[in-house]
Amino acid sequence: MECPWGAHEPLENDSEPGKAGTKPRKAAPDLEDLDLGTAGKGAEWTSWFNIDHPGGDGDHESLAAIRFYYGARVCARPVAIEARSTDWQLPEALGQLVHASPKRGFRCLHREQPPGTACANYHVRFLCPLGHIYWSHWSPWSPCSRSTCGTWGTQSRTRTCRSARSPAPRKELRCQGKATERRACSGPCAEPTWTEWGSWGPCSRSCGGSGKRVRRRSCRTSKSPPCPGRATETQKCPPSPCLGCPGHTLHGTVVTSSGVALPDARIYLDGQPDVLLARSDAQGRFTASGLCPGPAANLSAHRDGFAPGLAPIITNGSGVAVAHLRLRRLEKPYMVLHPAAKVREAGQDVTFCCKASGTPAPQKYFWYHNGTLLEGPAQRTSGRLELRGLAPQQAGTYHCKASSEAGAIRSAPAQLTVLAQGQQSCRAEPEPSLVELPSECPQDASGSRFYNVGRCPASPCPRGPAEPGGCGEESRRCCGVRRMELREVPCTGSVLPVKVVAECGCGPCAQPRVLVQGRVTAADTGEPLRFGHIFLGARKVGFTGYQGSFTIEVPPDTRRLVTRFVDGQQRLVDTVKVLPFDRRGGAVYQEVKMLRKKEPVELDGSQSNAIPLGESGGREPVGELVLPAGVFLRPSGEVFNGTVKASVTFVDPRDMATASAASSDLSFANSEGEIVPLRTYGMFAVDFREGDSGAALQAGPVQVRMDAGQVWMAEHLDKMKLWSLNPESGLWEEEGVLRPAGGSRRKREERTFLVGNLEIRERRLFNLDVPEDRRCFVKVRAYSNEKFNPYEQLEGVVVSLINLEPQPGFPSNPRAWGRFDSVVTGPNGACLPAFCDSQRPDAYTALVTATLGGEELEAVASSPKLNPNAVGVAQPYLGKLGYRRSDHEDAALKKTAFQINVAKPDPNNVDESNGPVYSYRSLRECEEAPVSANHLRFYRVEVDKYEYNVVPFKESDVTSWTGDYLAWWPNPQEFRACFIKVQLEGPQEYMVRSRNVGGSHPRTRGQLYGLRDSRSVRDPLLDNTSGACVEFKCGGMLFDQSLVDRTLVSIIPQGSCRRTAINGLLRDYLSRHPPLAENNHTGAFSMLAPLDPLGHNYGIYTVTDQNPRLAKEIAIGRCFAGTSDGFSREMRAGEGTAVTFSCQERPPGRESFFQRLLIAPAEALEEIRREMGRSELRRAPPEVMDFASGAPGPTRRTPSSQRRPGRLRGQR
């Protein structure tokens, strides 16, 4: 068992069984000493408790106090305690001294902390045994009974039977098993040792190849046992050429595929790679002497970053030979054909195919089944995998890996389904699929206007026995509609025809066109890219239109659509995008942004130059590009020392506006061939041209200097690398490593730089990145409205996720973006890759947006009140994610994005095992997650809501609580949420406000606690009726826990509304618990908040929980349902209502009382007092009246009906 941080109190323990009459003794076992697995039941942790806050002298979490509040939720005798701060930090991580005991609890004292610091706010949990009798862990083995080398004796170890409860009589302790174990042992002997290694002997070959040499050592003792290891060691000798032909000379050159000279290339005689003949110089030239090549001899050239090249040796017989070698840049493999999913019956055959491209072309292929390598030579040399006579156990996932000397690449997995003979993969009975009927159509018995028309899942079917099954030859069969029926639904005055699926069956798969449409514009001005070139890999496929529009038909079997947009006028930087698309068919719309090239500066090619990177916007440069003298080259390899026009365009991740214009998706293929993400610190595009002719120039090697001060995550300093973009694969490939070096920049203060070198040849887009292995997936769904019905999900929505830098306070960069991804939603939503962290929830943040055909969808609101049921994620995980919509702090901003902390789920926490964040290895689990699992949402419906606290409090951060008499929440350890249900009869939905002031406490009487606004939600079963669940401040103790306050709550609906009824039970309760609030103004309702948790019969809903948002959402769900123990997402305005208003359209120009209260609250309240004075002579007895009839009466009720799934409107 893993031992967490904590303290362990001594337990009562009796003596071992069989020793009757001895007095029980006390031991002091800790968690490591008590073997909790020996009782067969183990132990489990309680939930977290937090009953105190770090006020006064510190934070005290007493076990006695926890038992007082939570009773039996803590066992009688815990064996361990764990404490963490509300930020999930261990005390030692915070550097704090604390005291913890499972017998007494936890305490942290301010005076014991380092100067200038105070105790954090801690919560604790206890480890409780699930059984009664346990063994301790075994003691260490005793010393051997014999001490002479080579003699045999015995040694023993013991354990003790103990009780996890209060001390029990010794006779009741009966542990199964032995209390003592013994084993044979031998006396200790001196360890034999080796002498030092001797010197290396002579090489076995003098020239012409690699030889071997040997060195030896001896064991110092001849007795047994012998010395571990080997007595001899062998290594290769450095090879040296044999000068067989004095006077013979070989001259040659090494250039790139474009003709540029390649320095430092290693030259070998083909067939003898160990004998180095020469190295090319700065001009790519080399000379070798004394070589006697045969008539068919070839030279090979090798250089880091390039594929080896071969060239024949040409000689004229005079002793002089020449050879010219051309090297192609190494390109990591990338997959061009992925294996496809297959369905087969047992006994049939199947063939999977994959193909990779790159330089050099991959020659090795490896096939895997469920992640396990398939053995055999056939699986290592071919992109084909043939399986004959399939058995059921061969079902699962298959993928291939292609490799070359440049690297490796893995294919996407393909699912193989093996059916039993005769088993159907396509059920004849259709799956449910609901459509919403017109409003004039009647509801069914459950009150729903949705009708089931059925659907057939587009799952693959097995091929016929006579159909071919090779690569690309298989005709695909899918489950589809076999028969439909016409049905008629009676509606008001008409009949609505509806066709429903009656039967499903296998048939040819539909082959819809897969399209990506969109528009390409300049990121700064929005100017369209007119008649720009479009490339898929190296193939040109078309042009953009006059307005920058484009349509791309996705080739079959494409998994990664890499598209390059080129501005023919060279005003915009070439942009490579990995465009999302819907593989099932249809068009996906995508806005593409291109960066404008930075205006060129003129440089003297014969002098050294430096160009800053990222200095715009008044920011410190991220680094600089250092160009030595003579670094510019013409394509022929000639050095150019004239005037150079240099344009270096930097994409600065510190500027959020640049994220949409960055190229590719910041991914690379690691050594295992897996495509993994990068985190960028900036990318730059270069364009060097001759000043007069404008001809393109190359450069190299150049130096990139990066300011280490811009890298605030210390672990990234050792990982920083230079990368270049492969425009065909869309993947970044490593160019070099940035290593620390000291230096200063232009006579300013001393700086530390990361320095690296690169050559600017064919590729012109580079990146300063670190590989990031903390990865997750985030589940997102899009809905057609805010009901969030599973059958109303939107498909084809482009969901984009931008990885942001951490929140302030985390030791990393200021707010900036580090990565971006886009995925298209399918019938089960979308899973987006993101950086995540398991230690700090706020270590990485993601900004998520969604568009459908260019239209931005709305995210679920996060302020002023967070609704887990609307967001789609349950507490407490939602609190850990810190969900915030883009308008959380500024209502003027758009509502079309949300931001979350990408907190990696804890596998040991059941609350985090159901999404919306999944570990990187759980992609399939994310993709197949049911709609009931946690997920994040976008939708098209907006409802207003507002909260205001006089004493600010962030409900997602309990540590922001402030002890004040006017605090909305009087106790930060226990949150009591109160709601009142208001029914409104009228043609609209109305805003309803609760105004909360002190009512009976002498320190707060008449002072405002806060305001709550909530828009009413229509009841689908009642015409012209809506309901509002309005929060009010509960009555009870204030923060000093000395006196209670019955909050004076005023409920004021917007519009021309008149109070018509009050719940009879609530009226009677208020009458029996004076004083009564005045209720003479018919446009409002006032009460002194009850101290008792009343319930739905009174129209009051109260929930207490340790999480304020969870308490409120439970109360809202009950309020919507009109019950004290249920939960609903659909408003039942006629059930469980406290007060009823009748609302009408007011005359033009006349303000409602609600508006007068907003504009001039003092005058509005004075109006209430005047009306109260005028009615003093005719006041009724001190009871709450039904103003519709002038006498007490019950609230109008409607018959309860069966609940059905609906939406939680008015709450976010």
Coordinates of C-alpha atoms in Angstrom, one line a residue, residues 188-648:
P188 CA 29.2 -14.2 6.3
C189 CA 32.2 -14.4 4.0
A190 CA 34.5 -11.7 2.7
E191 CA 33.5 -10.4 -0.7
P192 CA 36.1 -11.2 -3.4
T193 CA 37.4 -8.2 -5.3
W194 CA 39.0 -7.5 -8.7
T195 CA 42.4 -6.0 -9.4
E196 CA 42.6 -2.8 -11.5
W197 CA 42.3 -3.3 -15.3
G198 CA 45.6 -3.7 -17.2
S199 CA 46.6 -1.6 -20.2
W200 CA 45.1 -2.3 -23.7
G201 CA 47.0 -4.7 -25.9
P202 CA 47.9 -4.2 -29.5
C203 CA 45.3 -3.9 -32.3
S204 CA 44.6 -7.0 -34.3
R205 CA 44.8 -5.0 -37.6
S206 CA 47.2 -2.3 -38.6
C207 CA 45.2 -0.7 -41.5
G208 CA 42.2 -1.1 -43.8
G209 CA 39.5 -1.7 -41.3
S210 CA 38.6 -2.0 -37.6
G211 CA 40.5 -4.4 -35.5
K212 CA 40.2 -5.5 -31.8
R213 CA 42.3 -5.1 -28.7
V214 CA 42.0 -6.7 -25.2
R215 CA 42.8 -5.8 -21.6
R216 CA 42.6 -8.1 -18.5
R217 CA 42.2 -8.1 -14.7
S218 CA 42.4 -10.8 -12.0
C219 CA 40.4 -11.9 -8.9
R220 CA 42.1 -11.2 -5.6
T221 CA 40.8 -14.5 -3.9
S222 CA 40.7 -18.0 -5.2
K223 CA 38.0 -19.1 -2.8
S224 CA 34.3 -19.6 -3.7
P225 CA 32.4 -17.5 -4.6
P226 CA 34.3 -16.1 -7.6
C227 CA 34.4 -12.4 -8.4
P228 CA 31.3 -11.2 -10.2
G229 CA 31.9 -10.0 -13.8
R230 CA 34.4 -10.8 -16.6
A231 CA 38.2 -11.0 -16.4
T232 CA 38.7 -9.7 -20.0
E233 CA 37.3 -6.8 -22.0
T234 CA 37.5 -6.2 -25.7
Q235 CA 36.9 -3.1 -27.9
K236 CA 37.3 -2.0 -31.5
C237 CA 40.5 -0.2 -32.7
P238 CA 40.2 3.1 -34.7
P239 CA 40.5 2.1 -38.4
S240 CA 43.2 3.6 -40.6
P241 CA 43.4 3.5 -44.4
C242 CA 46.1 1.4 -46.2
L243 CA 48.1 3.5 -48.6
G244 CA 48.3 1.0 -51.5
C245 CA 48.8 3.5 -54.4
P246 CA 51.2 6.3 -53.5
G247 CA 50.7 9.2 -56.0
H248 CA 47.1 8.5 -56.7
T249 CA 44.7 11.4 -55.9
L250 CA 40.9 11.5 -55.6
H251 CA 39.0 14.9 -55.9
G252 CA 35.3 15.4 -55.3
T253 CA 32.4 17.6 -54.2
V254 CA 29.4 17.2 -52.0
V255 CA 26.3 19.3 -52.5
T256 CA 22.6 19.3 -51.6
S257 CA 19.8 18.3 -53.9
S258 CA 19.5 22.0 -54.8
G259 CA 23.2 22.3 -55.6
V260 CA 24.4 24.1 -52.4
A261 CA 27.8 23.0 -51.1
L262 CA 27.7 20.8 -48.0
P263 CA 30.7 21.1 -45.6
D264 CA 31.8 18.5 -43.1
A265 CA 30.5 15.5 -45.1
R266 CA 32.3 12.2 -44.3
I267 CA 33.6 10.3 -47.4
Y268 CA 34.0 6.5 -47.5
L269 CA 34.7 3.9 -50.0
D270 CA 31.5 2.0 -50.6
G271 CA 31.7 -1.4 -49.0
Q272 CA 34.2 -0.3 -46.4
P273 CA 32.3 2.2 -44.3
D274 CA 34.7 2.0 -41.4
V275 CA 37.6 3.6 -43.3
L276 CA 37.2 7.4 -43.4
L277 CA 38.9 8.8 -46.6
A278 CA 38.2 12.5 -46.2
R279 CA 35.8 15.2 -45.1
S280 CA 34.4 18.0 -47.3
D281 CA 35.5 21.5 -46.6
A282 CA 33.5 24.8 -46.4
Q283 CA 33.0 24.7 -50.2
G284 CA 32.0 21.1 -50.2
R285 CA 35.3 19.9 -51.7
F286 CA 37.4 17.0 -50.6
T287 CA 40.7 15.2 -51.6
A288 CA 41.9 11.7 -50.8
S289 CA 45.4 10.4 -51.6
G290 CA 46.8 6.9 -52.0
L291 CA 43.5 5.3 -53.0
C292 CA 43.4 2.5 -55.6
P293 CA 39.7 2.2 -56.6
G294 CA 38.5 -0.7 -58.7
P295 CA 36.8 -0.1 -62.1
A296 CA 33.3 -0.3 -60.5
A297 CA 34.1 1.4 -57.2
N298 CA 31.7 3.9 -55.6
L299 CA 32.1 6.6 -53.0
S300 CA 29.5 7.2 -50.2
A301 CA 29.0 10.4 -48.4
H302 CA 27.4 10.8 -45.0
R303 CA 26.4 14.0 -43.2
D304 CA 24.2 14.5 -40.2
G305 CA 20.7 15.5 -41.3
F306 CA 21.1 14.0 -44.8
A307 CA 20.5 10.6 -46.3
P308 CA 23.7 8.9 -47.5
G309 CA 24.6 9.4 -51.1
L310 CA 26.5 7.2 -53.6
A311 CA 28.5 8.3 -56.7
P312 CA 30.8 6.4 -59.1
I313 CA 34.6 7.1 -59.1
I314 CA 35.6 8.3 -62.5
T315 CA 39.3 7.9 -63.4
N316 CA 41.3 8.7 -66.6
G317 CA 44.2 6.3 -65.9
S318 CA 46.6 9.1 -65.0
G319 CA 46.3 8.6 -61.2
V320 CA 43.7 11.4 -60.8
A321 CA 40.0 10.4 -60.1
V322 CA 36.9 12.5 -59.5
A323 CA 33.5 11.9 -57.8
H324 CA 30.5 14.2 -57.3
L325 CA 28.0 13.4 -54.6
R326 CA 24.5 14.9 -54.1
L327 CA 22.8 14.4 -50.7
R328 CA 19.1 14.7 -50.0
R329 CA 17.9 16.1 -46.7
L330 CA 16.8 13.5 -44.2
E331 CA 13.0 13.5 -43.8
K332 CA 11.3 11.5 -41.1
P333 CA 8.8 9.0 -42.3
Y334 CA 5.2 10.0 -42.5
M335 CA 2.2 7.7 -43.1
V336 CA 0.4 8.0 -46.4
L337 CA -1.8 4.9 -46.1
H338 CA -3.3 3.8 -42.9
P339 CA -4.8 0.4 -42.2
A340 CA -8.6 0.4 -42.4
A341 CA -11.1 -1.1 -40.0
K342 CA -12.4 -4.5 -41.0
V343 CA -15.2 -6.9 -40.1
R344 CA -14.9 -10.6 -40.7
E345 CA -16.5 -13.8 -39.8
A346 CA -14.5 -16.5 -38.0
G347 CA -12.6 -18.5 -40.6
Q348 CA -12.3 -15.7 -43.1
D349 CA -9.1 -14.0 -44.2
V350 CA -8.1 -10.4 -43.7
T351 CA -5.4 -8.1 -45.1
F352 CA -4.2 -4.8 -43.5
C353 CA -2.1 -2.4 -45.5
C354 CA 0.0 0.7 -44.6
K355 CA 2.5 2.7 -46.5
A356 CA 5.0 5.4 -45.4
S357 CA 7.0 8.0 -47.3
G358 CA 10.2 9.9 -46.3
T359 CA 13.9 10.3 -47.2
P360 CA 15.2 7.6 -47.3
A361 CA 12.1 5.6 -48.0
P362 CA 11.2 3.3 -45.1
Q363 CA 12.2 -0.3 -45.7
K364 CA 11.1 -1.8 -42.4
Y365 CA 7.5 -2.3 -41.2
F366 CA 6.4 -3.7 -37.9
W367 CA 2.8 -4.8 -37.1
Y368 CA 1.2 -4.7 -33.7
H369 CA -1.9 -6.4 -32.4
N370 CA -3.5 -4.7 -29.3
G371 CA -0.1 -3.0 -28.8
T372 CA 1.9 -6.2 -28.9
L373 CA 4.5 -6.7 -31.7
L374 CA 3.7 -9.5 -34.0
E375 CA 6.8 -11.7 -34.6
G376 CA 7.9 -13.2 -37.9
P377 CA 9.9 -11.9 -40.9
A378 CA 6.8 -11.3 -43.0
Q379 CA 5.7 -8.7 -40.4
R380 CA 9.0 -6.8 -40.7
T381 CA 9.6 -6.2 -44.3
S382 CA 6.2 -5.4 -45.8
G383 CA 3.4 -2.9 -45.5
R384 CA 0.9 -5.8 -45.7
L385 CA -0.3 -8.0 -42.9
E386 CA -2.3 -11.1 -44.0
L387 CA -4.2 -13.1 -41.4
R388 CA -5.6 -16.5 -42.6
G389 CA -8.5 -18.4 -41.0
L390 CA -9.4 -15.8 -38.4
A391 CA -10.2 -16.9 -34.8
P392 CA -12.2 -14.8 -32.3
Q393 CA -9.1 -14.0 -30.2
Q394 CA -7.6 -12.2 -33.2
A395 CA -10.1 -9.4 -32.9
G396 CA -8.8 -6.1 -31.6
T397 CA -6.7 -3.2 -32.9
Y398 CA -3.9 -3.4 -35.5
H399 CA -1.4 -0.8 -36.4
C400 CA 1.9 -0.7 -38.2
K401 CA 5.2 1.2 -37.6
A402 CA 7.5 2.1 -40.5
S403 CA 11.1 3.0 -39.8
S404 CA 14.2 4.3 -41.6
E405 CA 17.5 5.8 -40.4
A406 CA 15.7 9.1 -40.2
G407 CA 13.1 7.9 -37.6
A408 CA 9.9 6.0 -37.3
I409 CA 6.1 6.7 -37.7
R410 CA 3.1 4.8 -36.4
S411 CA -0.2 4.4 -38.3
A412 CA -3.5 5.0 -36.8
P413 CA -5.0 1.9 -35.2
A414 CA -7.6 -0.1 -37.2
Q415 CA -10.3 -2.2 -35.5
L416 CA -10.8 -5.8 -36.5
T417 CA -14.1 -7.3 -35.5
V418 CA -14.4 -11.1 -35.7
L419 CA -18.0 -12.4 -35.7
A420 CA -19.0 -15.9 -35.0
Q421 CA -20.3 -17.7 -38.1
G422 CA -23.9 -16.6 -38.6
Q423 CA -23.6 -13.7 -36.2
Q424 CA -25.2 -10.4 -37.5
S425 CA -23.2 -7.2 -37.2
C426 CA -26.2 -5.1 -38.2
R427 CA -29.3 -5.6 -36.1
A428 CA -32.6 -5.4 -38.0
E429 CA -34.2 -3.4 -35.2
P430 CA -33.3 0.3 -35.6
E431 CA -31.8 2.4 -32.8
P432 CA -33.9 5.2 -31.2
S433 CA -33.7 8.6 -32.8
L434 CA -36.0 11.4 -31.8
V435 CA -37.1 14.5 -33.8
E436 CA -39.0 17.4 -32.3
L437 CA -42.5 17.8 -33.7
P438 CA -44.1 21.2 -34.4
S439 CA -45.6 23.1 -31.5
E440 CA -49.2 22.5 -32.8
C441 CA -48.7 18.8 -32.4
P442 CA -50.0 17.3 -29.1
Q443 CA -47.6 15.9 -26.5
D444 CA -47.5 12.3 -25.6
A445 CA -48.3 10.8 -22.3
S446 CA -45.0 11.9 -20.8
G447 CA -45.4 15.4 -22.0
S448 CA -42.9 15.2 -24.8
R449 CA -43.2 16.5 -28.4
F450 CA -40.3 14.4 -29.6
Y451 CA -41.0 11.5 -31.9
N452 CA -38.9 8.4 -32.4
V453 CA -38.1 7.9 -36.1
G454 CA -35.3 5.3 -35.6
R455 CA -31.8 5.1 -37.2
C456 CA -29.4 2.5 -38.4
P457 CA -25.8 2.8 -37.1
A458 CA -23.2 3.1 -39.9
S459 CA -21.2 0.2 -38.6
P460 CA -19.1 -1.9 -41.0
C461 CA -20.4 -5.4 -42.1
P462 CA -18.3 -8.4 -43.1
R463 CA -17.6 -9.0 -46.8
G464 CA -19.1 -11.8 -48.7
P465 CA -17.2 -15.0 -49.2
A466 CA -16.6 -14.3 -52.9
E467 CA -15.5 -10.6 -52.5
P468 CA -11.8 -9.7 -52.8
G469 CA -10.0 -8.8 -49.6
G470 CA -6.7 -7.2 -50.6
C471 CA -5.3 -3.7 -50.2
G472 CA -7.7 -1.1 -51.7
E473 CA -9.7 -3.8 -53.5
E474 CA -12.3 -4.5 -50.9
S475 CA -15.8 -3.3 -51.6
R476 CA -17.0 -1.9 -48.2
R477 CA -20.3 -3.0 -46.8
C478 CA -22.1 -1.1 -44.0
C479 CA -25.2 -1.3 -41.9
G480 CA -28.0 0.9 -43.4
V481 CA -31.7 1.3 -43.9
R482 CA -33.4 -1.7 -45.5
R483 CA -37.1 -0.7 -45.1
M484 CA -39.0 2.4 -44.1
E485 CA -42.6 3.0 -43.1
L486 CA -44.9 6.0 -43.5
R487 CA -46.7 7.1 -40.3
E488 CA -49.1 10.0 -39.5
V489 CA -49.1 12.1 -36.4
P490 CA -52.4 14.0 -35.7
C491 CA -51.8 17.6 -35.0
T492 CA -54.2 20.6 -34.5
G493 CA -56.3 20.7 -37.7
S494 CA -53.9 18.6 -39.8
V495 CA -52.0 15.3 -40.0
L496 CA -48.2 15.3 -40.0
P497 CA -46.6 12.5 -42.2
V498 CA -43.5 11.0 -40.7
K499 CA -41.3 8.3 -42.2
V500 CA -39.6 6.0 -39.8
V501 CA -36.9 3.3 -40.2
A502 CA -38.6 -0.1 -39.9
E503 CA -35.7 -2.4 -40.6
C504 CA -31.8 -2.2 -40.9
G505 CA -29.5 -4.4 -43.0
C506 CA -26.1 -4.7 -44.6
G507 CA -25.4 -3.1 -48.0
P508 CA -22.8 -1.1 -49.9
C509 CA -21.4 1.7 -47.9
A510 CA -22.3 5.2 -48.9
Q511 CA -19.4 7.1 -50.5
P512 CA -20.1 10.8 -49.8
R513 CA -17.7 13.5 -50.8
V514 CA -15.5 14.8 -48.0
L515 CA -14.9 18.5 -48.3
V516 CA -13.2 21.3 -46.5
Q517 CA -14.4 24.7 -47.3
G518 CA -13.3 28.0 -46.0
R519 CA -11.7 31.4 -46.5
V520 CA -8.1 32.5 -46.4
T521 CA -7.4 36.1 -45.1
A522 CA -4.6 38.1 -43.8
A523 CA -4.4 38.0 -40.0
D524 CA -3.9 41.7 -39.6
T525 CA -6.3 43.4 -42.0
G526 CA -8.7 40.6 -43.0
E527 CA -7.7 41.1 -46.7
P528 CA -8.5 37.9 -48.7
L529 CA -5.8 35.8 -50.3
R530 CA -6.8 36.2 -53.9
F531 CA -5.8 33.4 -56.3
G532 CA -3.3 31.9 -53.8
H533 CA -1.8 28.5 -54.5
I534 CA -3.1 25.5 -52.6
F535 CA -0.9 22.4 -52.1
L536 CA -1.7 19.0 -50.6
G537 CA 1.7 17.7 -49.6
A538 CA 3.9 18.4 -52.7
R539 CA 0.9 18.3 -55.1
K540 CA -0.8 21.5 -56.2
V541 CA -4.6 21.1 -56.1
G542 CA -6.0 24.6 -56.9
F543 CA -6.3 28.3 -56.1
T544 CA -8.2 30.4 -53.7
G545 CA -11.0 32.6 -55.1
Y546 CA -11.2 36.3 -55.4
Q547 CA -12.6 36.6 -51.9
G548 CA -10.1 34.0 -50.5
S549 CA -12.6 31.2 -50.6
F550 CA -11.5 27.6 -51.2
T551 CA -12.9 24.1 -51.4
I552 CA -10.7 21.0 -51.0
E553 CA -11.9 17.5 -51.7
V554 CA -10.2 15.2 -49.2
P555 CA -8.5 12.2 -50.8
P556 CA -9.8 8.8 -49.8
D557 CA -8.2 7.2 -46.7
T558 CA -6.7 10.5 -45.6
R559 CA -6.2 10.8 -41.8
R560 CA -4.2 14.0 -41.7
L561 CA -5.1 16.7 -44.2
V562 CA -1.9 18.8 -44.6
T563 CA -2.6 21.9 -46.7
R564 CA -0.2 24.6 -47.7
F565 CA -1.3 28.1 -48.8
V566 CA 1.1 30.2 -50.8
D567 CA 0.7 33.9 -51.7
G568 CA 1.9 34.3 -55.3
Q569 CA 2.7 38.0 -54.6
Q570 CA 4.9 37.1 -51.6
R571 CA 3.2 39.5 -49.3
L572 CA 2.0 36.9 -46.8
V573 CA 4.0 34.1 -45.2
D574 CA 3.4 30.6 -46.6
T575 CA 1.1 28.9 -44.2
V576 CA 0.8 25.1 -43.6
K577 CA -2.4 24.0 -41.9
V578 CA -3.6 20.6 -40.7
L579 CA -7.3 21.1 -41.5
P580 CA -9.9 19.1 -39.6
F581 CA -12.5 17.3 -41.7
D582 CA -15.4 14.9 -41.2
R583 CA -14.4 11.4 -42.5
R584 CA -18.0 10.4 -42.8
G585 CA -18.7 13.0 -45.5
G586 CA -19.9 16.5 -45.9
A587 CA -18.2 19.9 -45.7
V588 CA -16.4 21.5 -42.8
Y589 CA -15.8 25.2 -42.8
Q590 CA -12.5 26.6 -41.7
E591 CA -11.2 30.2 -41.4
V592 CA -7.5 30.3 -42.3
K593 CA -5.3 33.2 -41.2
M594 CA -2.0 34.1 -42.8
L595 CA 0.7 36.3 -41.3
R596 CA 1.9 39.3 -43.3
K597 CA 5.6 39.2 -44.0
K598 CA 7.6 41.6 -42.0
E599 CA 9.1 44.5 -44.1
P600 CA 12.6 43.5 -45.1
V601 CA 15.7 45.2 -43.8
E602 CA 18.9 45.6 -45.9
L603 CA 22.0 43.8 -44.6
D604 CA 25.6 43.8 -45.8
G605 CA 26.3 40.2 -46.6
S606 CA 30.0 40.7 -46.0
Q607 CA 29.4 41.8 -42.4
S608 CA 28.0 40.0 -39.3
N609 CA 24.3 40.9 -38.6
A610 CA 21.7 40.2 -35.9
I611 CA 17.9 40.3 -36.3
P612 CA 15.8 40.4 -33.1
L613 CA 13.0 37.8 -32.7
G614 CA 9.7 39.0 -31.1
E615 CA 10.5 42.6 -30.3
S616 CA 7.2 44.1 -31.5
G617 CA 4.5 45.4 -29.2
G618 CA 7.1 46.9 -26.7
R619 CA 8.0 43.4 -25.5
E620 CA 11.5 42.1 -24.8
P621 CA 12.8 40.0 -27.7
V622 CA 12.6 36.3 -27.2
G623 CA 15.9 36.0 -28.9
E624 CA 17.9 37.0 -32.0
L625 CA 19.1 35.4 -35.3
V626 CA 22.9 36.0 -35.6
L627 CA 24.1 35.9 -39.3
P628 CA 27.9 35.7 -39.6
A629 CA 29.8 37.4 -42.4
G630 CA 29.7 35.5 -45.7
V631 CA 26.8 33.3 -44.5
F632 CA 24.5 34.0 -47.6
L633 CA 24.8 31.6 -50.5
R634 CA 23.4 31.6 -54.0
P635 CA 21.7 28.3 -55.1
S636 CA 25.0 27.4 -56.9
G637 CA 26.8 27.5 -53.6
E638 CA 28.6 30.8 -54.4
V639 CA 29.0 33.1 -51.4
F640 CA 27.0 36.3 -51.8
N641 CA 28.5 39.3 -50.1
G642 CA 26.3 42.1 -51.5
T643 CA 23.2 43.8 -50.2
V644 CA 20.7 41.3 -48.8
K645 CA 17.0 42.1 -48.1
A646 CA 16.1 40.0 -45.1
S647 CA 12.6 39.5 -43.8
V648 CA 12.2 37.5 -40.6

